[in-house]
GROMACS .gro file of C-alpha atoms in nm:
model
  267
    1MET     CA    1  14.147 -12.534   4.043
    2ARG     CA    2  14.483 -12.385   4.027
    3LYS     CA    3  14.671 -12.696   4.037
    4LEU     CA    4  14.448 -12.850   3.758
    5TYR     CA    5  14.512 -12.537   3.560
    6GLY     CA    6  14.875 -12.564   3.629
    7SER     CA    7  14.883 -12.930   3.520
    8LEU     CA    8  14.716 -12.829   3.210
    9VAL     CA    9  14.993 -12.573   3.127
   10LEU     CA   10  15.247 -12.809   3.191
   11ILE     CA   11  15.123 -13.089   2.963
   12VAL     CA   12  15.063 -12.843   2.666
   13THR     CA   13  15.440 -12.702   2.701
   14LEU     CA   14  15.560 -13.076   2.703
   15PHE     CA   15  15.360 -13.151   2.396
   16PHE     CA   16  15.486 -12.860   2.218
   17SER     CA   17  15.845 -12.931   2.330
   18LEU     CA   18  15.806 -13.281   2.190
   19ILE     CA   19  15.682 -13.154   1.858
   20ALA     CA   20  15.973 -12.928   1.818
   21LEU     CA   21  16.245 -13.198   1.863
   22PRO     CA   22  16.202 -13.325   1.505
   23ALA     CA   23  16.258 -12.982   1.380
   24HIS     CA   24  16.556 -12.946   1.575
   25GLY     CA   25  16.695 -13.289   1.441
   26ALA     CA   26  16.626 -13.174   1.102
   27VAL     CA   27  16.970 -13.019   1.067
   28SER     CA   28  17.159 -13.313   1.168
   29ASN     CA   29  17.359 -13.315   0.822
   30VAL     CA   30  17.482 -12.962   0.883
   31GLU     CA   31  17.695 -12.915   1.195
   32ASP     CA   32  17.760 -12.554   1.269
   33ALA     CA   33  17.974 -12.556   1.574
   34ALA     CA   34  18.137 -12.215   1.433
   35ASN     CA   35  17.789 -12.040   1.432
   36ILE     CA   36  17.874 -11.895   1.076
   37PHE     CA   37  17.520 -11.975   0.904
   38GLU     CA   38  17.178 -11.811   0.989
   39PRO     CA   39  16.884 -12.039   1.065
   40ASN     CA   40  16.748 -12.005   0.703
   41GLN     CA   41  17.086 -12.101   0.558
   42LEU     CA   42  17.086 -12.410   0.782
   43SER     CA   43  16.777 -12.523   0.686
   44GLN     CA   44  16.841 -12.487   0.293
   45LEU     CA   45  17.193 -12.642   0.335
   46ASN     CA   46  17.046 -12.927   0.534
   47GLU     CA   47  16.767 -12.991   0.274
   48GLY     CA   48  17.008 -12.993   0.001
   49ALA     CA   49  17.257 -13.254   0.178
   50LYS     CA   50  16.968 -13.490   0.247
   51LYS     CA   51  16.847 -13.459  -0.117
   52LEU     CA   52  17.185 -13.549  -0.248
   53GLY     CA   53  17.226 -13.816   0.032
   54GLN     CA   54  16.919 -13.996  -0.102
   55LYS     CA   55  17.069 -13.973  -0.437
   56ILE     CA   56  17.384 -14.152  -0.357
   57LYS     CA   57  17.216 -14.380  -0.090
   58GLY     CA   58  17.441 -14.248   0.172
   59GLY     CA   59  17.516 -13.925   0.384
   60ILE     CA   60  17.634 -13.579   0.278
   61TYR     CA   61  17.765 -13.337   0.577
   62ILE     CA   62  17.867 -12.994   0.622
   63VAL     CA   63  18.081 -12.928   0.922
   64THR     CA   64  18.238 -12.623   1.089
   65THR     CA   65  18.467 -12.577   1.372
   66THR     CA   66  18.686 -12.305   1.537
   67THR     CA   67  18.849 -12.567   1.785
   68ASN     CA   68  18.977 -12.844   1.600
   69GLU     CA   69  19.328 -12.908   1.657
   70GLU     CA   70  19.374 -13.238   1.479
   71GLU     CA   71  19.473 -13.265   1.114
   72PRO     CA   72  19.181 -13.171   0.878
   73ARG     CA   73  19.232 -13.526   0.718
   74THR     CA   74  19.192 -13.701   1.047
   75PHE     CA   75  18.907 -13.475   1.178
   76ALA     CA   76  18.707 -13.536   0.836
   77ASN     CA   77  18.774 -13.901   0.826
   78GLU     CA   78  18.674 -13.967   1.164
   79TYR     CA   79  18.364 -13.754   1.116
   80LEU     CA   80  18.232 -13.938   0.822
   81ARG     CA   81  18.318 -14.257   0.970
   82ASP     CA   82  18.087 -14.191   1.270
   83LYS     CA   83  17.823 -14.071   1.041
   84VAL     CA   84  17.816 -14.357   0.767
   85GLY     CA   85  18.054 -14.607   0.889
   86ASN     CA   86  18.367 -14.747   0.704
   87ASN     CA   87  18.339 -14.785   0.316
   88GLN     CA   88  17.998 -14.661   0.306
   89ASN     CA   89  17.875 -14.387   0.050
   90GLY     CA   90  17.943 -14.045   0.179
   91ALA     CA   91  18.106 -13.685   0.175
   92VAL     CA   92  18.181 -13.416   0.442
   93PHE     CA   93  18.290 -13.070   0.367
   94LEU     CA   94  18.486 -12.931   0.662
   95ILE     CA   95  18.526 -12.552   0.736
   96ASN     CA   96  18.807 -12.541   0.962
   97LEU     CA   97  18.832 -12.172   1.084
   98ASN     CA   98  19.090 -12.195   1.336
   99GLN     CA   99  19.343 -12.359   1.093
  100ARG     CA  100  19.214 -12.170   0.796
  101GLU     CA  101  19.179 -12.485   0.587
  102MET     CA  102  18.877 -12.648   0.391
  103TYR     CA  103  18.869 -13.029   0.339
  104VAL     CA  104  18.652 -13.266   0.167
  105ALA     CA  105  18.661 -13.629   0.289
  106THR     CA  106  18.485 -13.894   0.070
  107SER     CA  107  18.393 -14.273   0.105
  108GLY     CA  108  18.208 -14.535  -0.081
  109ASN     CA  109  18.098 -14.435  -0.428
  110MET     CA  110  18.180 -14.065  -0.352
  111ILE     CA  111  18.536 -14.146  -0.400
  112ASP     CA  112  18.492 -14.245  -0.753
  113TYR     CA  113  18.255 -13.942  -0.821
  114LEU     CA  114  18.487 -13.671  -0.666
  115THR     CA  115  18.800 -13.740  -0.848
  116ASP     CA  116  19.141 -13.570  -0.775
  117SER     CA  117  19.089 -13.318  -1.070
  118ARG     CA  118  18.718 -13.253  -0.978
  119ARG     CA  119  18.808 -13.186  -0.631
  120GLU     CA  120  19.074 -12.922  -0.731
  121ASP     CA  121  18.802 -12.775  -0.955
  122PHE     CA  122  18.582 -12.738  -0.677
  123PHE     CA  123  18.834 -12.593  -0.435
  124ASP     CA  124  18.900 -12.337  -0.736
  125LYS     CA  125  18.528 -12.243  -0.755
  126VAL     CA  126  18.500 -12.179  -0.377
  127SER     CA  127  18.844 -12.029  -0.310
  128SER     CA  128  18.693 -11.670  -0.348
  129GLU     CA  129  18.398 -11.729  -0.132
  130MET     CA  130  18.618 -11.881   0.141
  131SER     CA  131  18.877 -11.603   0.134
  132ASN     CA  132  18.597 -11.335   0.160
  133GLY     CA  133  18.418 -11.536   0.449
  134ASP     CA  134  18.117 -11.631   0.241
  135TYR     CA  135  18.092 -11.960   0.391
  136TYR     CA  136  17.732 -12.010   0.308
  137GLY     CA  137  17.829 -11.942  -0.057
  138ALA     CA  138  18.114 -12.206  -0.053
  139SER     CA  139  17.859 -12.459   0.109
  140THR     CA  140  17.614 -12.395  -0.146
  141ILE     CA  141  17.857 -12.448  -0.431
  142PHE     CA  142  17.969 -12.775  -0.238
  143LEU     CA  143  17.634 -12.926  -0.267
  144GLU     CA  144  17.571 -12.802  -0.638
  145GLN     CA  145  17.915 -12.933  -0.765
  146MET     CA  146  17.875 -13.269  -0.571
  147THR     CA  147  17.539 -13.288  -0.728
  148ALA     CA  148  17.676 -13.208  -1.079
  149TYR     CA  149  17.925 -13.471  -1.039
  150VAL     CA  150  17.717 -13.766  -0.944
  151ASN     CA  151  17.481 -13.643  -1.236
  152ALA     CA  152  17.787 -13.674  -1.469
  153GLY     CA  153  17.873 -14.016  -1.342
  154VAL     CA  154  18.211 -14.177  -1.286
  155PRO     CA  155  18.458 -14.067  -1.575
  156GLY     CA  156  18.570 -14.301  -1.833
  157GLY     CA  157  18.885 -14.462  -1.748
  158HIS     CA  158  18.861 -14.415  -1.389
  159TYR     CA  159  19.079 -14.562  -1.123
  160ARG     CA  160  19.199 -14.534  -0.782
  161ILE     CA  161  19.535 -14.470  -0.629
  162ASP     CA  162  19.653 -14.599  -0.287
  163GLU     CA  163  19.881 -14.330  -0.191
  164GLU     CA  164  20.074 -14.560   0.053
  165SER     CA  165  20.131 -14.872  -0.181
  166GLY     CA  166  20.091 -14.690  -0.517
  167LYS     CA  167  19.847 -14.987  -0.611
  168ILE     CA  168  19.586 -14.899  -0.894
  169THR     CA  169  19.255 -15.019  -0.939
  170TYR     CA  170  19.071 -14.958  -1.226
  171TYR     CA  171  18.694 -14.869  -1.229
  172LYS     CA  172  18.518 -15.049  -1.514
  173THR     CA  173  18.206 -14.898  -1.639
  174ILE     CA  174  17.952 -15.025  -1.926
  175THR     CA  175  17.810 -14.767  -2.162
  176LEU     CA  176  17.495 -14.765  -2.289
  177LEU     CA  177  17.629 -14.836  -2.630
  178GLU     CA  178  17.830 -15.133  -2.501
  179GLY     CA  179  17.510 -15.257  -2.328
  180LEU     CA  180  17.298 -15.228  -2.634
  181ILE     CA  181  17.571 -15.399  -2.836
  182ALA     CA  182  17.589 -15.688  -2.576
  183PHE     CA  183  17.246 -15.746  -2.573
  184ALA     CA  184  17.205 -15.765  -2.964
  185LEU     CA  185  17.479 -15.993  -2.975
  186ALA     CA  186  17.337 -16.223  -2.706
  187PHE     CA  187  17.000 -16.221  -2.895
  188VAL     CA  188  17.124 -16.306  -3.227
  189GLY     CA  189  17.338 -16.587  -3.057
  190SER     CA  190  17.050 -16.749  -2.881
  191ILE     CA  191  16.838 -16.717  -3.199
  192ALA     CA  192  17.125 -16.885  -3.402
  193PHE     CA  193  17.159 -17.163  -3.149
  194PHE     CA  194  16.798 -17.240  -3.139
  195ILE     CA  195  16.766 -17.270  -3.528
  196ILE     CA  196  17.081 -17.493  -3.552
  197VAL     CA  197  16.943 -17.717  -3.312
  198LYS     CA  198  16.614 -17.741  -3.448
  199SER     CA  199  16.725 -17.785  -3.794
  200ARG     CA  200  16.973 -18.077  -3.677
  201TYR     CA  201  16.719 -18.279  -3.501
  202GLN     CA  202  16.387 -18.186  -3.640
  203LEU     CA  203  16.209 -18.308  -3.320
  204LYS     CA  204  15.861 -18.221  -3.240
  205LEU     CA  205  15.775 -18.151  -2.879
  206GLY     CA  206  15.638 -18.437  -2.683
  207THR     CA  207  15.722 -18.706  -2.944
  208TYR     CA  208  16.057 -18.795  -2.853
  209LYS     CA  209  16.216 -18.891  -2.500
  210TYR     CA  210  16.595 -18.920  -2.450
  211PRO     CA  211  16.682 -19.275  -2.286
  212PHE     CA  212  16.905 -19.109  -2.042
  213ARG     CA  213  16.920 -19.408  -1.800
  214GLN     CA  214  17.064 -19.614  -2.085
  215ASN     CA  215  17.294 -19.346  -2.214
  216THR     CA  216  17.417 -19.164  -1.885
  217GLN     CA  217  17.756 -19.255  -1.753
  218LEU     CA  218  17.885 -19.096  -1.413
  219GLU     CA  219  18.255 -19.056  -1.335
  220LEU     CA  220  18.395 -18.908  -1.030
  221THR     CA  221  18.750 -18.782  -0.997
  222GLU     CA  222  18.934 -18.595  -0.732
  223ASN     CA  223  19.122 -18.292  -0.807
  224GLU     CA  224  19.327 -18.087  -0.578
  225ASN     CA  225  19.497 -17.754  -0.644
  226ARG     CA  226  19.765 -17.579  -0.429
  227LEU     CA  227  19.869 -17.251  -0.435
  228ILE     CA  228  20.250 -17.221  -0.440
  229ASN     CA  229  20.309 -16.829  -0.499
  230SER     CA  230  20.123 -16.531  -0.572
  231PHE     CA  231  20.260 -16.193  -0.678
  232VAL     CA  232  20.094 -15.847  -0.662
  233THR     CA  233  20.257 -15.597  -0.896
  234THR     CA  234  20.240 -15.230  -0.775
  235ARG     CA  235  20.360 -14.905  -0.936
  236ARG     CA  236  20.393 -14.581  -0.742
  237ILE     CA  237  20.260 -14.280  -0.921
  238PRO     CA  238  20.428 -13.966  -0.862
  239LYS     CA  239  20.235 -13.705  -0.674
  240ASN     CA  240  20.119 -13.405  -0.882
  241ASN     CA  241  20.075 -13.117  -0.619
  242SER     CA  242  19.904 -12.875  -0.901
  243SER     CA  243  19.644 -13.138  -1.045
  244GLY     CA  244  19.586 -13.356  -0.734
  245GLY     CA  245  19.696 -13.692  -0.905
  246GLY     CA  246  19.541 -13.693  -1.281
  247SER     CA  247  19.226 -13.637  -1.457
  248GLY     CA  248  19.057 -13.993  -1.414
  249GLY     CA  249  19.207 -14.103  -1.077
  250SER     CA  250  19.096 -14.050  -0.694
  251THR     CA  251  19.382 -14.093  -0.462
  252THR     CA  252  19.267 -14.287  -0.148
  253ASN     CA  253  19.413 -14.318   0.209
  254SER     CA  254  19.338 -14.568   0.481
  255SER     CA  255  19.207 -14.472   0.809
  256GLY     CA  256  19.072 -14.685   1.099
  257GLY     CA  257  18.992 -14.994   0.876
  258GLY     CA  258  18.834 -14.776   0.614
  259THR     CA  259  18.921 -14.621   0.271
  260PHE     CA  260  18.892 -14.260   0.220
  261GLY     CA  261  18.943 -13.997  -0.057
  262GLY     CA  262  18.937 -13.642  -0.071
  263GLY     CA  263  19.183 -13.364   0.012
  264GLY     CA  264  19.206 -13.012   0.154
  265ARG     CA  265  19.324 -12.667   0.067
  266GLY     CA  266  19.399 -12.352   0.265
  267PHE     CA  267  19.198 -12.016   0.249
   0.00000   0.00000   0.00000
């Protein structure tokens, strides 16, 4: 009887342990190695990070550390790559306590949402919280600001700047007005084409068949093109330490086969 009772206790214990596993995994978007967040704060930050991650179809992360000895950029880029892969949508907010630096790394569409000027504006907003040790407040602002930037969309005239080559890649967006104008022009053009064709031929459906066999002629020709030379023009953009590279641009760097944006600031 005692053996049966002991077995039942063991089964019940294992059952509730398995139930608890998903709850523990629920904080996977916030890795608090520095132990600076309360359990309820971890839950709230994780919920906000997951919600924004679903919006961008990627991943949003917050990570804290007291032991990292790498460059914050290297640490953040590698962390984000491990989470979402190269060139996939995502962002990570690193709170590096031993080096007293905060860093935001972005990839995929978050590079375009978080321009250099928006990033510096974010750092300005959280500088007092970070200096005062209110890391939960700073992390909350991170999620709020990233959400606001995504909701606002990519700024008009946006471009990416490769920090190594200086190459500029422009990001073209179609506004609602441009889309409506294009649709109207296409609609008017199609109606005009239909009217012209109908008035020219005055054909009735089903009463005329085009003699395509007698009037068809097929000619095959061979055309060969050879690329002799190609040129890529690049221009290096001077770094602006105060504004982070301009209001409409995102400076990018390459690491491990992926492209990342972002930057850092001490606190």
